[in-house]
Amino acid sequence: MPLHFVVDGGTALDGDEVVLTGPEAHHAAAVRRVRVGEAVTVGDGRGAWLSGEVAEVSPQRVTVVITHRRTVPAAAPRLVLVQALAKGDRDELAVQAATEIGADAIIPWQASRSVSRWQGAKIEKGRARWSSIVREAAKQAHRAWIPEVTAPVSTADLAARAEHARLLVLVPDAADPLTGVSFDPQDTTDVLVIVGPEGGVTPEEVDRLRSAGARPVRLGENVLRTSTAGPAALALASAAMHRW
């Protein structure tokens, strides 16, 4: 499989040149060691998918001549990970794996039991950090669309989204298994998978979300870490939605 790189803007057509600069050129030339004549793919993270051949390589500049262009449509419905902020790097691990699996958007959730708190300047810093992780994971997975990382939300914000989206809340002792959830292939309503922090989702949060229309579901008998629960749930949902 050809190496894949990401650039801003995806307007190039057959025969045009696309130039990688900055960190992306360094990654292509010094880390991945591309060579003149090598086939690669280039995307803009917004659906443009360009196939081409490397024409020039230097640490600061890699030129690719485009041989074929196609446009990959955005997913409908979107499969969205709502990841509670967690201590250490557990939420980041979840975001990385979820992106590789196929999450179409990432929503940071300031849950009641979240030890980590995004406040003030930490909000944009945290969002930028997650966006960087998502970009690299999407590139590694050869995804045509890079998931958006939204601003952090509260439980009230999530409850409000239930009016226009399908919410599935991971709760270890929920009556219904996630594998029992059916997905209509004609339904384009976004599916939000909500994952709590290390201490789990509080009963009050479950009640608030259920009252808004969310459905509590469980993964199985084992209680997973917050870093693995979301990716596991997205994998099951992806299979049920016939994405896999």
mmCIF file of C-alpha atoms in Angstrom:
data_model
loop_
_atom_site.group_PDB
_atom_site.id
_atom_site.type_symbol
_atom_site.label_atom_id
_atom_site.label_comp_id
_atom_site.label_asym_id
_atom_site.label_seq_id
_atom_site.Cartn_x
_atom_site.Cartn_y
_atom_site.Cartn_z
ATOM 1 C CA MET A 1 0.000 0.000 0.000
ATOM 2 C CA PRO A 2 1.435 3.448 -0.925
ATOM 3 C CA LEU A 3 2.456 5.807 1.857
ATOM 4 C CA HIS A 4 -0.139 8.471 2.655
ATOM 5 C CA PHE A 5 0.362 12.166 3.465
ATOM 6 C CA VAL A 6 -1.900 15.087 4.333
ATOM 7 C CA VAL A 7 -1.896 18.618 2.945
ATOM 8 C CA ASP A 8 -4.201 21.609 3.316
ATOM 9 C CA GLY A 9 -6.451 22.060 0.310
ATOM 10 C CA GLY A 10 -7.421 19.341 -2.136
ATOM 11 C CA THR A 11 -8.031 21.114 -5.421
ATOM 12 C CA ALA A 12 -5.262 19.438 -7.452
ATOM 13 C CA LEU A 13 -6.253 17.596 -10.637
ATOM 14 C CA ASP A 14 -4.515 14.999 -12.804
ATOM 15 C CA GLY A 15 -1.130 16.328 -13.908
ATOM 16 C CA ASP A 16 -0.928 18.992 -11.197
ATOM 17 C CA GLU A 17 1.821 19.118 -8.607
ATOM 18 C CA VAL A 18 1.210 18.957 -4.878
ATOM 19 C CA VAL A 19 4.038 20.157 -2.645
ATOM 20 C CA LEU A 20 4.601 18.883 0.880
ATOM 21 C CA THR A 21 6.403 21.385 3.113
ATOM 22 C CA GLY A 22 7.231 21.845 6.776
ATOM 23 C CA PRO A 23 6.704 18.893 9.136
ATOM 24 C CA GLU A 24 4.907 16.859 6.456
ATOM 25 C CA ALA A 25 7.869 17.151 4.069
ATOM 26 C CA HIS A 26 10.265 16.207 6.874
ATOM 27 C CA HIS A 27 8.089 13.216 7.735
ATOM 28 C CA ALA A 28 7.985 12.094 4.097
ATOM 29 C CA ALA A 29 11.686 12.643 3.351
ATOM 30 C CA ALA A 30 13.475 11.906 6.624
ATOM 31 C CA VAL A 31 11.118 9.530 8.457
ATOM 32 C CA ARG A 32 9.375 7.583 5.690
ATOM 33 C CA ARG A 33 12.284 8.053 3.250
ATOM 34 C CA VAL A 34 10.218 8.406 0.092
ATOM 35 C CA ARG A 35 12.123 8.248 -3.201
ATOM 36 C CA VAL A 36 11.647 9.862 -6.593
ATOM 37 C CA GLY A 37 9.316 7.707 -8.664
ATOM 38 C CA GLU A 38 7.587 6.188 -5.616
ATOM 39 C CA ALA A 39 3.786 5.979 -5.687
ATOM 40 C CA VAL A 40 2.063 7.800 -2.794
ATOM 41 C CA THR A 41 -1.365 9.109 -1.896
ATOM 42 C CA VAL A 42 -2.197 12.580 -0.602
ATOM 43 C CA GLY A 43 -5.365 13.786 1.105
ATOM 44 C CA ASP A 44 -6.701 17.012 2.525
ATOM 45 C CA GLY A 45 -8.696 15.419 5.331
ATOM 46 C CA ARG A 46 -11.922 16.681 3.740
ATOM 47 C CA GLY A 47 -12.601 13.920 1.246
ATOM 48 C CA ALA A 48 -10.070 14.625 -1.519
ATOM 49 C CA TRP A 49 -7.982 11.546 -2.335
ATOM 50 C CA LEU A 50 -5.049 12.055 -4.689
ATOM 51 C CA SER A 51 -2.829 9.335 -6.123
ATOM 52 C CA GLY A 52 0.515 10.397 -7.508
ATOM 53 C CA GLU A 53 4.222 9.868 -7.992
ATOM 54 C CA VAL A 54 7.050 11.552 -6.124
ATOM 55 C CA ALA A 55 8.957 13.876 -8.456
ATOM 56 C CA GLU A 56 11.276 15.710 -6.034
ATOM 57 C CA VAL A 57 12.551 15.017 -2.513
ATOM 58 C CA SER A 58 14.341 17.256 -0.044
ATOM 59 C CA PRO A 59 14.005 17.666 3.730
ATOM 60 C CA GLN A 60 12.022 20.884 3.235
ATOM 61 C CA ARG A 61 10.078 20.057 0.088
ATOM 62 C CA VAL A 62 8.553 16.942 -1.479
ATOM 63 C CA THR A 63 6.766 17.316 -4.815
ATOM 64 C CA VAL A 64 4.132 14.835 -5.956
ATOM 65 C CA VAL A 65 2.706 14.753 -9.487
ATOM 66 C CA ILE A 66 -0.954 13.767 -9.347
ATOM 67 C CA THR A 67 -2.057 10.900 -11.574
ATOM 68 C CA HIS A 68 -5.589 10.367 -10.286
ATOM 69 C CA ARG A 69 -8.099 12.217 -8.140
ATOM 70 C CA ARG A 70 -11.280 11.038 -6.500
ATOM 71 C CA THR A 71 -13.606 12.418 -3.845
ATOM 72 C CA VAL A 72 -14.700 10.277 -0.909
ATOM 73 C CA PRO A 73 -18.121 11.312 0.443
ATOM 74 C CA ALA A 74 -18.541 12.057 4.141
ATOM 75 C CA ALA A 75 -20.056 9.282 6.240
ATOM 76 C CA ALA A 76 -23.807 9.366 6.853
ATOM 77 C CA PRO A 77 -24.668 8.618 9.537
ATOM 78 C CA ARG A 78 -21.636 9.767 11.444
ATOM 79 C CA LEU A 79 -20.296 7.522 14.186
ATOM 80 C CA VAL A 80 -19.155 9.834 16.979
ATOM 81 C CA LEU A 81 -17.090 9.129 20.089
ATOM 82 C CA VAL A 82 -18.032 11.155 23.153
ATOM 83 C CA GLN A 83 -14.980 10.616 25.327
ATOM 84 C CA ALA A 84 -14.937 11.737 28.953
ATOM 85 C CA LEU A 85 -11.776 13.561 29.988
ATOM 86 C CA ALA A 86 -9.533 11.168 31.894
ATOM 87 C CA LYS A 87 -6.305 11.338 33.837
ATOM 88 C CA GLY A 88 -2.941 10.552 32.320
ATOM 89 C CA ASP A 89 -3.079 9.718 28.664
ATOM 90 C CA ARG A 90 -6.029 7.310 28.796
ATOM 91 C CA ASP A 91 -8.410 9.643 26.979
ATOM 92 C CA GLU A 92 -5.750 10.298 24.337
ATOM 93 C CA LEU A 93 -5.266 6.563 23.800
ATOM 94 C CA ALA A 94 -9.025 6.230 23.313
ATOM 95 C CA VAL A 95 -9.116 9.088 20.816
ATOM 96 C CA GLN A 96 -6.214 7.666 18.824
ATOM 97 C CA ALA A 97 -7.668 4.156 18.559
ATOM 98 C CA ALA A 98 -11.180 5.446 17.852
ATOM 99 C CA THR A 99 -9.863 7.495 14.942
ATOM 100 C CA GLU A 100 -8.096 4.493 13.451
ATOM 101 C CA ILE A 101 -11.270 2.433 13.845
ATOM 102 C CA GLY A 102 -13.397 5.013 12.053
ATOM 103 C CA ALA A 103 -14.898 7.632 14.389
ATOM 104 C CA ASP A 104 -16.215 10.518 12.288
ATOM 105 C CA ALA A 105 -16.020 13.076 15.100
ATOM 106 C CA ILE A 106 -14.663 13.301 18.643
ATOM 107 C CA ILE A 107 -16.486 15.139 21.426
ATOM 108 C CA PRO A 108 -14.609 15.752 24.716
ATOM 109 C CA TRP A 109 -16.960 15.365 27.687
ATOM 110 C CA GLN A 110 -16.422 17.058 31.042
ATOM 111 C CA ALA A 111 -18.080 14.310 33.111
ATOM 112 C CA SER A 112 -18.798 14.535 36.820
ATOM 113 C CA ARG A 113 -16.052 12.066 37.703
ATOM 114 C CA SER A 114 -13.471 13.418 35.265
ATOM 115 C CA VAL A 115 -10.269 14.027 37.207
ATOM 116 C CA SER A 116 -8.859 16.030 34.319
ATOM 117 C CA ARG A 117 -10.420 19.465 33.844
ATOM 118 C CA TRP A 118 -10.275 21.683 30.778
ATOM 119 C CA GLN A 119 -10.759 25.232 31.979
ATOM 120 C CA GLY A 120 -9.589 28.581 30.641
ATOM 121 C CA ALA A 121 -6.517 28.256 28.444
ATOM 122 C CA LYS A 122 -6.592 24.475 28.913
ATOM 123 C CA ILE A 123 -9.664 24.221 26.686
ATOM 124 C CA GLU A 124 -7.941 25.224 23.453
ATOM 125 C CA LYS A 125 -4.699 23.527 24.499
ATOM 126 C CA GLY A 126 -6.491 20.247 25.126
ATOM 127 C CA ARG A 127 -8.525 20.473 21.961
ATOM 128 C CA ALA A 128 -5.398 21.214 19.917
ATOM 129 C CA ARG A 129 -3.648 18.229 21.493
ATOM 130 C CA TRP A 130 -6.517 15.888 20.653
ATOM 131 C CA SER A 131 -6.757 17.333 17.119
ATOM 132 C CA SER A 132 -3.072 16.611 16.549
ATOM 133 C CA ILE A 133 -3.527 13.021 17.755
ATOM 134 C CA VAL A 134 -6.562 12.603 15.502
ATOM 135 C CA ARG A 135 -4.746 13.985 12.457
ATOM 136 C CA GLU A 136 -1.820 11.601 12.851
ATOM 137 C CA ALA A 137 -4.082 8.619 13.545
ATOM 138 C CA ALA A 138 -6.233 9.398 10.506
ATOM 139 C CA LYS A 139 -3.128 9.678 8.337
ATOM 140 C CA GLN A 140 -1.770 6.379 9.644
ATOM 141 C CA ALA A 141 -5.131 4.719 8.919
ATOM 142 C CA HIS A 142 -5.255 6.211 5.387
ATOM 143 C CA ARG A 143 -8.535 8.001 6.047
ATOM 144 C CA ALA A 144 -9.921 10.479 3.535
ATOM 145 C CA TRP A 145 -11.720 12.419 6.274
ATOM 146 C CA ILE A 146 -9.999 13.641 9.437
ATOM 147 C CA PRO A 147 -12.504 13.666 12.323
ATOM 148 C CA GLU A 148 -13.348 17.002 13.889
ATOM 149 C CA VAL A 149 -12.593 17.477 17.580
ATOM 150 C CA THR A 150 -15.280 19.718 19.022
ATOM 151 C CA ALA A 151 -15.167 21.964 22.054
ATOM 152 C CA PRO A 152 -15.751 20.119 25.352
ATOM 153 C CA VAL A 153 -19.367 19.583 26.357
ATOM 154 C CA SER A 154 -21.265 19.144 29.602
ATOM 155 C CA THR A 155 -23.837 16.485 30.395
ATOM 156 C CA ALA A 156 -26.568 19.047 29.731
ATOM 157 C CA ASP A 157 -25.076 19.681 26.284
ATOM 158 C CA LEU A 158 -25.137 15.945 25.551
ATOM 159 C CA ALA A 159 -28.747 15.634 26.679
ATOM 160 C CA ALA A 160 -29.686 18.442 24.292
ATOM 161 C CA ARG A 161 -28.113 16.563 21.382
ATOM 162 C CA ALA A 162 -30.472 13.624 21.881
ATOM 163 C CA GLU A 163 -33.120 15.532 19.947
ATOM 164 C CA HIS A 164 -31.115 15.217 16.719
ATOM 165 C CA ALA A 165 -28.822 12.221 17.359
ATOM 166 C CA ARG A 166 -28.921 8.673 18.672
ATOM 167 C CA LEU A 167 -27.113 8.418 22.007
ATOM 168 C CA LEU A 168 -25.688 5.156 23.356
ATOM 169 C CA VAL A 169 -24.236 5.383 26.876
ATOM 170 C CA LEU A 170 -21.779 2.680 27.950
ATOM 171 C CA VAL A 171 -22.809 1.441 31.400
ATOM 172 C CA PRO A 172 -21.322 -1.855 32.715
ATOM 173 C CA ASP A 173 -24.584 -3.012 34.340
ATOM 174 C CA ALA A 174 -26.982 -1.841 31.626
ATOM 175 C CA ALA A 175 -29.763 -4.279 30.773
ATOM 176 C CA ASP A 176 -29.193 -4.140 27.016
ATOM 177 C CA PRO A 177 -25.970 -5.264 25.293
ATOM 178 C CA LEU A 178 -24.534 -3.106 22.547
ATOM 179 C CA THR A 179 -24.603 -6.157 20.287
ATOM 180 C CA GLY A 180 -28.395 -6.118 20.575
ATOM 181 C CA VAL A 181 -28.726 -2.630 19.122
ATOM 182 C CA SER A 182 -30.014 -2.560 15.546
ATOM 183 C CA PHE A 183 -28.996 0.028 12.964
ATOM 184 C CA ASP A 184 -31.229 0.923 10.010
ATOM 185 C CA PRO A 185 -28.987 1.400 6.933
ATOM 186 C CA GLN A 186 -31.412 4.051 5.669
ATOM 187 C CA ASP A 187 -31.219 6.110 8.867
ATOM 188 C CA THR A 188 -28.708 8.959 8.575
ATOM 189 C CA THR A 189 -29.077 10.104 12.186
ATOM 190 C CA ASP A 190 -25.690 10.511 13.893
ATOM 191 C CA VAL A 191 -24.797 7.814 16.433
ATOM 192 C CA LEU A 192 -23.006 9.058 19.565
ATOM 193 C CA VAL A 193 -21.195 6.508 21.738
ATOM 194 C CA ILE A 194 -20.722 8.009 25.207
ATOM 195 C CA VAL A 195 -17.851 6.762 27.380
ATOM 196 C CA GLY A 196 -17.316 7.774 30.989
ATOM 197 C CA PRO A 197 -14.032 8.467 32.823
ATOM 198 C CA GLU A 198 -12.131 6.128 35.152
ATOM 199 C CA GLY A 199 -14.850 6.244 37.810
ATOM 200 C CA GLY A 200 -17.602 5.634 35.288
ATOM 201 C CA VAL A 201 -20.788 7.497 34.491
ATOM 202 C CA THR A 202 -22.700 8.558 37.609
ATOM 203 C CA PRO A 203 -26.293 7.365 38.167
ATOM 204 C CA GLU A 204 -27.399 10.993 37.911
ATOM 205 C CA GLU A 205 -25.733 11.348 34.503
ATOM 206 C CA VAL A 206 -27.290 8.101 33.284
ATOM 207 C CA ASP A 207 -30.726 9.268 34.421
ATOM 208 C CA ARG A 208 -30.263 12.682 32.809
ATOM 209 C CA LEU A 209 -29.211 11.193 29.492
ATOM 210 C CA ARG A 210 -31.839 8.444 29.559
ATOM 211 C CA SER A 211 -34.553 11.015 30.219
ATOM 212 C CA ALA A 212 -33.385 12.897 27.136
ATOM 213 C CA GLY A 213 -33.655 9.758 24.994
ATOM 214 C CA ALA A 214 -30.253 8.094 25.349
ATOM 215 C CA ARG A 215 -30.006 4.314 25.631
ATOM 216 C CA PRO A 216 -27.703 2.720 28.233
ATOM 217 C CA VAL A 217 -25.858 -0.307 26.836
ATOM 218 C CA ARG A 218 -23.140 -2.647 28.046
ATOM 219 C CA LEU A 219 -20.214 -4.195 26.200
ATOM 220 C CA GLY A 220 -20.090 -7.509 28.057
ATOM 221 C CA GLU A 221 -19.196 -9.028 31.402
ATOM 222 C CA ASN A 222 -15.798 -7.368 31.633
ATOM 223 C CA VAL A 223 -15.414 -3.762 32.790
ATOM 224 C CA LEU A 224 -13.035 -2.030 30.387
ATOM 225 C CA ARG A 225 -10.797 0.949 30.989
ATOM 226 C CA THR A 226 -11.932 4.245 29.537
ATOM 227 C CA SER A 227 -9.041 3.967 27.065
ATOM 228 C CA THR A 228 -10.417 0.737 25.569
ATOM 229 C CA ALA A 229 -14.190 0.929 26.068
ATOM 230 C CA GLY A 230 -14.824 3.514 23.359
ATOM 231 C CA PRO A 231 -12.732 1.866 20.644
ATOM 232 C CA ALA A 232 -14.283 -1.525 21.466
ATOM 233 C CA ALA A 233 -17.783 -0.084 21.215
ATOM 234 C CA LEU A 234 -16.991 1.690 17.947
ATOM 235 C CA ALA A 235 -15.670 -1.555 16.492
ATOM 236 C CA LEU A 236 -18.915 -3.355 17.351
ATOM 237 C CA ALA A 237 -21.033 -0.498 16.029
ATOM 238 C CA SER A 238 -18.981 -0.327 12.829
ATOM 239 C CA ALA A 239 -19.610 -4.012 12.195
ATOM 240 C CA ALA A 240 -23.325 -3.686 12.939
ATOM 241 C CA MET A 241 -23.542 -0.697 10.564
ATOM 242 C CA HIS A 242 -21.795 -2.747 7.858
ATOM 243 C CA ARG A 243 -18.801 -0.451 7.736
ATOM 244 C CA TRP A 244 -16.534 -3.413 8.412
#
